[in-house]
Amino acid sequence: MPHFIIDCSDNIIHIKSPEEIMESVYKTAESTGLFAEGDIKVRINPFSNYRLGKGKNGFIHVFANIMEGRTAEQKQGLSQKIVSVLNAMFPDIAIISMNIRDFEKASYCNKSMIM
């Protein structure tokens, strides 16, 4: 936890490598101090089949799934930092966005929690 899933048009990974994109998101998330060191996970899904509005040249959308408990201000700051970093990397891409979803502690389970 947390998970950052980057959906993007496939032209994005021809501008910067997937590794470079994922590392930027990872380091930016880590820099916020909201997550334990080493807990951040990032993956990328480039799409070759998509449709955008007229004149749009690509997209990046980051889905962040984090454990509940962060304030709205903390989540807003996280989104703004990641979108800002991606915008600096891809100034010519029309659509760069992010949203954050909270996992509920009551229903979350992972391998280490099974006895």
PDB file of C-alpha atoms in Angstrom:
ATOM      1  CA  MET A   1       0.000   0.000   0.000  1.00  0.00           C
ATOM      2  CA  PRO A   2      -0.346   2.491  -1.640  1.00  0.00           C
ATOM      3  CA  HIS A   3      -0.830   1.588  -5.285  1.00  0.00           C
ATOM      4  CA  PHE A   4      -0.374   4.101  -8.113  1.00  0.00           C
ATOM      5  CA  ILE A   5      -1.728   2.866 -11.443  1.00  0.00           C
ATOM      6  CA  ILE A   6      -0.846   4.997 -14.449  1.00  0.00           C
ATOM      7  CA  ASP A   7      -3.129   4.657 -17.451  1.00  0.00           C
ATOM      8  CA  CYS A   8      -1.836   6.440 -20.535  1.00  0.00           C
ATOM      9  CA  SER A   9      -1.955   6.581 -24.292  1.00  0.00           C
ATOM     10  CA  ASP A  10       0.857   4.537 -25.798  1.00  0.00           C
ATOM     11  CA  ASN A  11       2.528   7.610 -27.289  1.00  0.00           C
ATOM     12  CA  ILE A  12       3.513   8.595 -23.736  1.00  0.00           C
ATOM     13  CA  ILE A  13       5.994   5.737 -23.393  1.00  0.00           C
ATOM     14  CA  HIS A  14       7.642   6.800 -26.653  1.00  0.00           C
ATOM     15  CA  ILE A  15       8.363  10.229 -25.149  1.00  0.00           C
ATOM     16  CA  LYS A  16       9.717   8.936 -21.819  1.00  0.00           C
ATOM     17  CA  SER A  17      10.394   5.348 -20.783  1.00  0.00           C
ATOM     18  CA  PRO A  18       7.917   3.524 -18.532  1.00  0.00           C
ATOM     19  CA  GLU A  19      10.661   3.239 -15.924  1.00  0.00           C
ATOM     20  CA  GLU A  20      11.276   6.996 -15.942  1.00  0.00           C
ATOM     21  CA  ILE A  21       7.562   7.753 -15.631  1.00  0.00           C
ATOM     22  CA  MET A  22       7.031   5.266 -12.809  1.00  0.00           C
ATOM     23  CA  GLU A  23      10.129   6.474 -10.959  1.00  0.00           C
ATOM     24  CA  SER A  24       8.884  10.067 -11.107  1.00  0.00           C
ATOM     25  CA  VAL A  25       5.520   9.104  -9.637  1.00  0.00           C
ATOM     26  CA  TYR A  26       7.220   6.911  -7.009  1.00  0.00           C
ATOM     27  CA  LYS A  27       9.675   9.594  -5.889  1.00  0.00           C
ATOM     28  CA  THR A  28       6.997  12.281  -5.808  1.00  0.00           C
ATOM     29  CA  ALA A  29       4.682  10.121  -3.686  1.00  0.00           C
ATOM     30  CA  GLU A  30       7.569   9.220  -1.402  1.00  0.00           C
ATOM     31  CA  SER A  31       8.536  12.890  -0.994  1.00  0.00           C
ATOM     32  CA  THR A  32       5.169  13.695   0.602  1.00  0.00           C
ATOM     33  CA  GLY A  33       5.949  11.686   3.735  1.00  0.00           C
ATOM     34  CA  LEU A  34       2.442  10.194   3.658  1.00  0.00           C
ATOM     35  CA  PHE A  35       3.606   6.610   3.171  1.00  0.00           C
ATOM     36  CA  ALA A  36       6.044   4.245   4.860  1.00  0.00           C
ATOM     37  CA  GLU A  37       9.340   3.895   3.041  1.00  0.00           C
ATOM     38  CA  GLY A  38       9.292   0.966   0.649  1.00  0.00           C
ATOM     39  CA  ASP A  39       5.491   0.525   0.690  1.00  0.00           C
ATOM     40  CA  ILE A  40       4.749   2.426  -2.521  1.00  0.00           C
ATOM     41  CA  LYS A  41       3.865   0.413  -5.618  1.00  0.00           C
ATOM     42  CA  VAL A  42       3.625   1.909  -9.120  1.00  0.00           C
ATOM     43  CA  ARG A  43       2.591   0.320 -12.403  1.00  0.00           C
ATOM     44  CA  ILE A  44       1.793   1.615 -15.860  1.00  0.00           C
ATOM     45  CA  ASN A  45      -0.781   0.583 -18.474  1.00  0.00           C
ATOM     46  CA  PRO A  46      -0.182   2.091 -21.918  1.00  0.00           C
ATOM     47  CA  PHE A  47      -3.211   1.830 -24.214  1.00  0.00           C
ATOM     48  CA  SER A  48      -3.016   1.564 -27.992  1.00  0.00           C
ATOM     49  CA  ASN A  49      -6.803   1.640 -28.352  1.00  0.00           C
ATOM     50  CA  TYR A  50      -8.487   4.782 -27.041  1.00  0.00           C
ATOM     51  CA  ARG A  51     -10.498   7.749 -28.246  1.00  0.00           C
ATOM     52  CA  LEU A  52      -9.989  11.367 -27.234  1.00  0.00           C
ATOM     53  CA  GLY A  53     -11.720  14.608 -28.112  1.00  0.00           C
ATOM     54  CA  LYS A  54     -10.732  16.501 -31.230  1.00  0.00           C
ATOM     55  CA  GLY A  55      -7.246  17.975 -31.045  1.00  0.00           C
ATOM     56  CA  LYS A  56      -6.182  15.924 -27.992  1.00  0.00           C
ATOM     57  CA  ASN A  57      -2.789  14.284 -28.428  1.00  0.00           C
ATOM     58  CA  GLY A  58      -2.645  11.799 -25.588  1.00  0.00           C
ATOM     59  CA  PHE A  59      -3.522  11.274 -21.957  1.00  0.00           C
ATOM     60  CA  ILE A  60      -2.162  10.289 -18.578  1.00  0.00           C
ATOM     61  CA  HIS A  61      -4.404   9.443 -15.645  1.00  0.00           C
ATOM     62  CA  VAL A  62      -3.074   8.227 -12.305  1.00  0.00           C
ATOM     63  CA  PHE A  63      -5.319   6.186 -10.028  1.00  0.00           C
ATOM     64  CA  ALA A  64      -4.035   6.211  -6.463  1.00  0.00           C
ATOM     65  CA  ASN A  65      -5.389   3.636  -4.041  1.00  0.00           C
ATOM     66  CA  ILE A  66      -4.359   4.450  -0.485  1.00  0.00           C
ATOM     67  CA  MET A  67      -5.359   3.363   3.009  1.00  0.00           C
ATOM     68  CA  GLU A  68      -8.010   5.583   4.559  1.00  0.00           C
ATOM     69  CA  GLY A  69      -6.952   8.144   7.143  1.00  0.00           C
ATOM     70  CA  ARG A  70      -5.340  10.939   5.110  1.00  0.00           C
ATOM     71  CA  THR A  71      -7.000  14.337   5.144  1.00  0.00           C
ATOM     72  CA  ALA A  72      -8.569  15.921   2.078  1.00  0.00           C
ATOM     73  CA  GLU A  73      -5.729  18.461   2.114  1.00  0.00           C
ATOM     74  CA  GLN A  74      -3.085  15.723   2.138  1.00  0.00           C
ATOM     75  CA  LYS A  75      -4.763  13.940  -0.765  1.00  0.00           C
ATOM     76  CA  GLN A  76      -5.155  17.190  -2.697  1.00  0.00           C
ATOM     77  CA  GLY A  77      -1.466  17.980  -2.160  1.00  0.00           C
ATOM     78  CA  LEU A  78      -0.450  14.505  -3.332  1.00  0.00           C
ATOM     79  CA  SER A  79      -2.545  14.829  -6.501  1.00  0.00           C
ATOM     80  CA  GLN A  80      -1.237  18.296  -7.269  1.00  0.00           C
ATOM     81  CA  LYS A  81       2.396  17.249  -6.815  1.00  0.00           C
ATOM     82  CA  ILE A  82       2.119  14.199  -9.046  1.00  0.00           C
ATOM     83  CA  VAL A  83       0.170  16.025 -11.769  1.00  0.00           C
ATOM     84  CA  SER A  84       2.714  18.883 -11.637  1.00  0.00           C
ATOM     85  CA  VAL A  85       5.644  16.497 -12.075  1.00  0.00           C
ATOM     86  CA  LEU A  86       3.950  14.728 -14.979  1.00  0.00           C
ATOM     87  CA  ASN A  87       3.022  18.057 -16.568  1.00  0.00           C
ATOM     88  CA  ALA A  88       6.684  19.119 -16.418  1.00  0.00           C
ATOM     89  CA  MET A  89       7.674  15.838 -18.097  1.00  0.00           C
ATOM     90  CA  PHE A  90       4.926  16.056 -20.738  1.00  0.00           C
ATOM     91  CA  PRO A  91       4.139  19.741 -21.365  1.00  0.00           C
ATOM     92  CA  ASP A  92       2.562  19.017 -24.767  1.00  0.00           C
ATOM     93  CA  ILE A  93       0.122  16.340 -23.555  1.00  0.00           C
ATOM     94  CA  ALA A  94      -3.391  17.771 -23.271  1.00  0.00           C
ATOM     95  CA  ILE A  95      -4.839  15.507 -20.577  1.00  0.00           C
ATOM     96  CA  ILE A  96      -2.980  14.813 -17.333  1.00  0.00           C
ATOM     97  CA  SER A  97      -5.093  13.962 -14.306  1.00  0.00           C
ATOM     98  CA  MET A  98      -5.253  11.966 -11.083  1.00  0.00           C
ATOM     99  CA  ASN A  99      -7.737  10.748  -8.514  1.00  0.00           C
ATOM    100  CA  ILE A 100      -7.374   9.101  -5.135  1.00  0.00           C
ATOM    101  CA  ARG A 101      -9.498   6.317  -3.686  1.00  0.00           C
ATOM    102  CA  ASP A 102      -9.382   5.194  -0.069  1.00  0.00           C
ATOM    103  CA  PHE A 103      -9.182   1.557   0.984  1.00  0.00           C
ATOM    104  CA  GLU A 104     -11.293   0.805   4.070  1.00  0.00           C
ATOM    105  CA  LYS A 105      -9.221  -0.684   6.886  1.00  0.00           C
ATOM    106  CA  ALA A 106     -12.172  -2.886   7.872  1.00  0.00           C
ATOM    107  CA  SER A 107     -12.261  -4.715   4.531  1.00  0.00           C
ATOM    108  CA  TYR A 108      -8.616  -4.580   3.472  1.00  0.00           C
ATOM    109  CA  CYS A 109      -6.565  -7.781   3.637  1.00  0.00           C
ATOM    110  CA  ASN A 110      -3.141  -8.787   2.399  1.00  0.00           C
ATOM    111  CA  LYS A 111      -0.957 -11.873   2.683  1.00  0.00           C
ATOM    112  CA  SER A 112       0.729 -10.801   5.928  1.00  0.00           C
ATOM    113  CA  MET A 113      -2.664 -10.466   7.643  1.00  0.00           C
ATOM    114  CA  ILE A 114      -3.722 -14.101   7.090  1.00  0.00           C
ATOM    115  CA  MET A 115      -3.011 -16.387  10.001  1.00  0.00           C
TER     116      MET A 115
END
